[in-house]
Short mmCIF file of C-alpha atoms in Angstrom, two decimals:
data_model
loop_
_atom_site.label_atom_id
_atom_site.label_comp_id
_atom_site.label_asym_id
_atom_site.label_seq_id
_atom_site.Cartn_x
_atom_site.Cartn_y
_atom_site.Cartn_z
CA MET B 26 0.17 0.42 -0.21
CA THR B 27 1.21 3.15 -0.63
CA THR B 28 -0.09 6.94 0.50
CA ASP B 29 -1.14 7.98 -3.31
CA MET B 30 -3.57 5.45 -2.20
CA ILE B 31 -4.52 8.06 0.71
CA SER B 32 -6.95 10.72 -0.12
CA VAL B 33 -6.73 14.26 0.50
CA VAL B 34 -8.82 16.96 -0.41
CA LYS B 35 -8.94 20.09 0.37
CA VAL B 36 -12.25 22.46 1.71
CA ARG B 37 -11.88 25.77 1.98
CA ASP B 38 -9.49 26.28 4.42
CA ILE B 39 -9.47 22.71 6.01
CA LEU B 40 -7.60 19.87 4.84
CA LEU B 41 -10.09 16.26 4.63
CA VAL B 42 -8.20 12.85 4.89
CA THR B 43 -9.45 9.84 4.20
CA ILE B 44 -8.10 6.40 6.41
CA PRO B 45 -7.74 3.45 4.14
CA ALA B 46 -9.48 0.15 5.88
CA ASP B 47 -6.57 -1.55 6.76
CA PRO B 48 -3.27 0.11 6.53
CA ASP B 49 0.13 -0.99 7.15
CA ASP B 50 3.07 0.96 9.36
CA GLY B 51 4.66 2.05 6.44
CA THR B 52 0.89 3.76 5.34
CA VAL B 53 0.56 4.95 8.46
CA CYS B 54 3.57 6.66 9.21
CA ALA B 55 3.91 8.19 4.98
CA LEU B 56 0.49 9.54 5.98
CA GLN B 57 1.90 11.75 8.99
CA GLU B 58 5.02 13.20 6.59
CA LYS B 59 2.33 13.49 3.74
CA VAL B 60 -0.47 15.46 5.97
CA LEU B 61 2.06 17.69 7.15
CA GLN B 62 3.33 18.64 3.78
CA ALA B 63 -0.36 19.39 2.34
CA MET B 64 -0.80 21.42 5.33
CA MET B 65 2.00 24.23 4.28
CA ARG B 66 1.45 23.84 0.04
CA TYR B 67 -2.57 24.44 1.38
CA ASP B 68 -1.88 27.22 4.09
CA ALA B 69 -4.36 24.74 5.82
CA ARG B 70 -6.05 25.85 9.39
CA GLY B 71 -8.08 22.39 10.45
CA LEU B 72 -7.16 18.54 9.51
CA ILE B 73 -9.87 16.00 9.61
CA LEU B 74 -8.75 12.45 9.75
CA ASP B 75 -12.13 10.76 8.38
CA ILE B 76 -11.83 6.82 9.89
CA ALA B 77 -14.91 6.17 9.15
CA MET B 78 -13.62 2.61 6.74
CA VAL B 79 -10.72 1.79 9.24
CA GLU B 80 -12.17 -1.40 11.41
CA THR B 81 -8.32 -1.97 13.43
CA LEU B 82 -7.21 0.84 15.33
CA ASP B 83 -4.22 -0.37 17.13
CA SER B 84 -1.59 1.61 19.41
CA PHE B 85 0.43 1.86 17.02
CA PHE B 86 -2.14 2.96 14.78
CA ALA B 87 -3.81 5.47 18.20
CA ARG B 88 0.34 6.88 18.93
CA THR B 89 0.52 7.57 15.46
CA LEU B 90 -2.39 9.66 14.82
CA ALA B 91 -2.25 11.45 18.26
CA GLU B 92 0.92 12.60 17.61
CA THR B 93 0.20 14.08 14.04
CA SER B 94 -2.17 15.99 15.60
CA ARG B 95 0.33 17.59 17.96
CA MET B 96 2.82 18.13 14.77
CA VAL B 97 -0.54 19.32 13.21
CA ALA B 98 -0.91 22.10 15.82
CA LEU B 99 2.22 22.55 15.78
CA MET B 100 2.14 24.18 12.51
CA GLY B 101 -1.05 25.91 13.44
CA GLY B 102 -3.71 23.53 12.85
CA ARG B 103 -6.73 21.98 14.71
CA THR B 104 -7.28 18.24 14.17
CA VAL B 105 -10.40 16.93 14.39
CA ILE B 106 -11.24 13.04 14.23
CA ALA B 107 -14.02 11.77 12.72
CA GLY B 108 -16.63 8.76 11.81
CA MET B 109 -15.09 6.69 14.47
CA ARG B 110 -16.73 3.16 14.54
CA PRO B 111 -18.78 1.22 17.59
CA SER B 112 -16.89 -1.06 17.52
CA VAL B 113 -13.27 0.76 16.94
CA ALA B 114 -14.50 3.02 20.03
CA ILE B 115 -15.34 -0.49 22.79
CA THR B 116 -11.67 -2.06 21.32
CA THR B 117 -9.48 1.83 21.50
CA THR B 118 -10.84 1.89 25.44
CA GLN B 119 -10.25 -1.58 26.40
CA LEU B 120 -6.98 -1.47 24.71
CA GLY B 121 -6.48 1.53 26.64
CA MET B 122 -5.63 4.22 24.01
CA THR B 123 -6.26 7.48 24.71
CA LEU B 124 -6.24 9.64 21.40
CA GLY B 125 -4.68 12.94 23.74
CA THR B 126 -6.53 15.62 23.21
CA ILE B 127 -7.39 15.36 19.35
CA ALA B 128 -10.91 16.33 19.09
CA SER B 129 -13.40 13.42 17.36
CA THR B 130 -16.51 13.86 16.47
CA LEU B 131 -19.51 11.75 14.78
CA ASN B 132 -19.42 11.95 10.54
CA VAL B 133 -17.43 14.79 8.58
CA ASP B 134 -19.77 16.57 8.78
CA ARG B 135 -19.99 17.53 12.00
CA ALA B 136 -15.48 17.65 11.80
CA LEU B 137 -16.38 21.00 9.40
CA ASP B 138 -18.85 22.42 11.83
CA LEU B 139 -17.30 21.99 14.19
CA LEU B 140 -13.67 23.30 12.87
CA SER B 141 -15.45 26.56 11.28
CA ARG B 142 -16.85 27.42 15.11
CA PHE B 143 -13.77 27.61 15.52
CA GLY B 144 -12.27 29.82 13.71
CA GLU B 145 -15.46 32.03 14.16
CA ARG B 146 -14.26 31.99 17.53
CA ARG B 147 -10.87 32.99 16.01
CA ILE B 148 -11.99 36.29 14.64
CA LEU B 149 -13.57 37.13 17.54
CA GLU B 150 -10.96 36.83 19.62
CA MET Y 10 -11.48 -17.43 2.27
CA ILE Y 11 -9.83 -19.78 5.28
CA SER Y 12 -11.32 -22.37 5.46
CA ALA Y 13 -8.96 -24.82 6.81
CA GLU Y 14 -9.65 -25.00 10.64
CA GLN Y 15 -5.51 -23.99 11.05
CA GLY Y 16 -2.63 -22.77 10.66
CA THR Y 17 0.07 -20.64 10.78
CA ALA Y 18 0.64 -17.63 8.68
CA PRO Y 19 4.65 -16.16 9.77
CA VAL Y 20 5.64 -12.45 10.73
CA ALA Y 21 8.67 -11.39 9.85
CA SER Y 22 7.26 -7.53 8.27
CA GLU Y 23 4.41 -5.00 8.03
CA SER Y 24 2.40 -6.80 5.40
CA ASP Y 25 2.62 -9.69 7.21
CA ILE Y 26 1.31 -7.98 10.26
CA VAL Y 27 -1.81 -6.96 7.86
CA THR Y 28 -1.84 -10.37 6.49
CA VAL Y 29 -2.24 -12.15 10.41
CA ARG Y 30 -4.75 -9.34 11.12
CA LYS Y 31 -7.00 -10.11 8.01
CA ILE Y 32 -7.06 -13.98 8.74
CA SER Y 33 -7.29 -13.26 11.80
CA ARG Y 34 -11.27 -11.23 10.95
CA GLU Y 35 -11.99 -13.68 8.19
CA MET Y 36 -11.69 -16.71 10.65
CA ALA Y 37 -13.05 -14.69 13.89
CA THR Y 38 -16.08 -13.51 11.31
CA GLN Y 39 -16.92 -16.68 9.78
CA MET Y 40 -16.78 -18.68 13.38
CA GLY Y 41 -19.62 -16.02 13.99
CA PHE Y 42 -18.31 -13.60 16.23
CA GLY Y 43 -20.07 -10.11 16.03
CA ILE Y 44 -18.21 -7.54 14.79
CA THR Y 45 -17.11 -5.76 18.83
CA ASP Y 46 -15.56 -9.61 19.11
CA VAL Y 47 -14.38 -9.71 15.40
CA THR Y 48 -12.93 -5.92 15.81
CA ARG Y 49 -10.82 -6.80 19.70
CA ILE Y 50 -9.82 -10.41 18.06
CA VAL Y 51 -8.33 -8.62 15.70
CA THR Y 52 -6.78 -5.56 17.40
CA ALA Y 53 -5.47 -8.04 20.06
CA VAL Y 54 -3.55 -10.11 16.83
CA SER Y 55 -2.49 -6.97 15.74
CA GLU Y 56 -0.91 -5.44 18.96
CA LEU Y 57 1.22 -9.03 19.83
CA ALA Y 58 2.24 -9.42 15.57
CA ARG Y 59 4.14 -6.64 16.39
CA ASN Y 60 6.07 -7.09 19.47
CA ILE Y 61 7.19 -10.36 17.48
CA TYR Y 62 8.13 -8.03 14.67
CA ARG Y 63 9.06 -5.85 17.05
CA TYR Y 64 11.33 -8.05 19.61
CA ALA Y 65 11.86 -10.45 17.89
CA GLY Y 66 12.13 -9.81 14.29
CA THR Y 67 10.01 -13.03 12.90
CA GLY Y 68 7.84 -15.24 14.12
CA ILE Y 69 4.68 -17.43 13.70
CA MET Y 70 1.14 -17.36 14.14
CA GLN Y 71 -0.82 -20.71 14.70
CA TRP Y 72 -4.89 -20.46 15.11
CA GLN Y 73 -7.62 -22.82 15.23
CA ILE Y 74 -10.55 -23.18 16.76
CA ILE Y 75 -11.06 -24.53 19.55
CA ASN Y 76 -13.80 -26.65 21.73
CA ARG Y 77 -14.29 -26.86 25.41
CA ASN Y 78 -17.21 -28.17 26.97
CA GLY Y 79 -18.76 -28.08 24.30
CA ILE Y 80 -18.23 -23.96 23.80
CA GLN Y 81 -15.98 -23.53 20.35
CA GLY Y 82 -13.05 -20.66 20.55
CA ILE Y 83 -10.89 -19.03 18.80
CA GLU Y 84 -7.13 -19.84 19.68
CA LEU Y 85 -4.39 -18.35 18.21
CA SER Y 86 -0.19 -18.08 19.49
CA PHE Y 87 2.19 -15.87 18.53
CA VAL Y 88 5.42 -18.16 18.79
CA ASP Y 89 9.08 -16.59 18.38
CA GLN Y 90 12.20 -17.02 19.13
CA GLY Y 91 13.54 -14.13 20.40
CA PRO Y 92 15.07 -12.25 23.10
CA GLY Y 93 12.34 -13.63 25.90
CA ILE Y 94 10.66 -11.16 27.99
CA PRO Y 95 12.81 -10.81 31.26
CA ASP Y 96 10.03 -10.28 33.79
CA LEU Y 97 6.93 -11.62 32.71
CA ALA Y 98 4.52 -9.66 35.19
CA LEU Y 99 5.68 -6.33 34.45
CA ALA Y 100 5.59 -6.93 31.08
CA LEU Y 101 1.76 -7.74 31.75
CA GLN Y 102 1.65 -4.40 34.08
CA PRO Y 103 -0.78 -1.26 32.62
CA GLY Y 104 1.55 1.68 30.97
CA TYR Y 105 4.95 -0.18 31.10
CA THR Y 106 6.93 -0.50 27.53
CA SER Y 107 11.09 -1.83 26.82
CA SER Y 108 10.79 0.00 23.29
CA ASP Y 109 8.27 2.96 21.95
CA GLY Y 110 5.57 1.15 22.07
CA LEU Y 111 2.18 2.43 24.62
CA GLY Y 112 2.87 0.17 26.68
CA MET Y 113 -0.38 -1.92 26.31
CA GLY Y 114 0.22 -4.23 23.81
CA LEU Y 115 0.10 -7.17 25.88
CA PRO Y 116 -1.91 -6.17 29.20
CA GLY Y 117 -4.04 -4.16 26.73
CA SER Y 118 -4.33 -7.54 24.17
CA LYS Y 119 -5.16 -9.44 27.74
CA ARG Y 120 -8.35 -6.94 28.20
CA LEU Y 121 -9.44 -7.46 24.77
CA MET Y 122 -10.14 -11.30 25.29
CA ASP Y 123 -11.00 -13.71 27.56
CA GLU Y 124 -7.87 -14.98 28.05
CA LEU Y 125 -4.00 -14.82 27.42
CA GLU Y 126 -1.23 -16.95 28.68
CA ILE Y 127 3.16 -16.44 28.60
CA GLU Y 128 5.60 -18.72 28.40
CA SER Y 129 8.82 -17.12 27.64
CA GLU Y 130 12.70 -17.99 28.15
CA ILE Y 131 15.52 -16.14 28.34
CA GLY Y 132 16.85 -16.71 25.25
CA THR Y 133 14.82 -19.22 24.39
CA GLY Y 134 11.84 -17.13 22.82
CA THR Y 135 8.01 -16.20 23.84
CA THR Y 136 5.26 -17.70 23.31
CA VAL Y 137 1.72 -15.13 24.15
CA THR Y 138 -1.81 -17.32 23.25
CA ILE Y 139 -5.22 -15.81 23.46
CA ARG Y 140 -8.46 -17.01 23.40
CA LYS Y 141 -11.82 -16.03 23.02
CA TRP Y 142 -14.57 -17.86 23.61
CA LEU Y 143 -18.28 -17.93 21.28
CA ARG Y 144 -20.12 -17.50 24.39
CA GLY Y 145 -17.79 -15.14 25.95
CA THR Y 146 -17.07 -13.31 29.18
CA SER Y 147 -17.60 -10.13 27.99
CA TYR Y 148 -20.71 -9.06 25.27
#
């Protein structure tokens, strides 16, 4: 599997990344770099990681997602994880993982809402 | 399709980790486990296969359908000839890690499965066996 299979779409100033169902470790690492490069190239303010297709979120994958979110934060962006399946949410919690401080939403729609609200608040401030 | 009731697969590369995840997913699904149990099993498989790849380099996963008192279960063993685990009690402690992991591989897998057993000898290798029963202790 290569990162060519990972779709990165820009919606306004937000990057929408769809994570494939069962990526290997190399793909997960490559994804991180691809996303960070895209943040800069597209002058993005936010990142949505759509994990609706992901059936297995093990500790390596979860740690890489949490790390990516911290890296994006260093670049001034905000990350939202969208679409976690119920079975993945149960397993992730029982495995003892946390995704740190990353926000998560039920789906991409709500992630867009959340990020746009964050943008408004920033303008008001 | 995994039609055999038992088998062996190598764990020696990152793509092998993906393969053993697929094998265990197909097998657990065919046996009739629900989606949440399938996810638990596959996630534990991913953790234990990665342990082999990270600590021992190479090893195998053996799987079989088992019966105990008329209840069907899935049994998966992760066998390596790696360095062994010096302190098993410590390795099973949540939060403990000897590498860059999050320290939830073994204790986490134990929580996800009905049973987890470890045999380990320094310099000889490690075998971790996990089981889940179709009428499991957890929902």
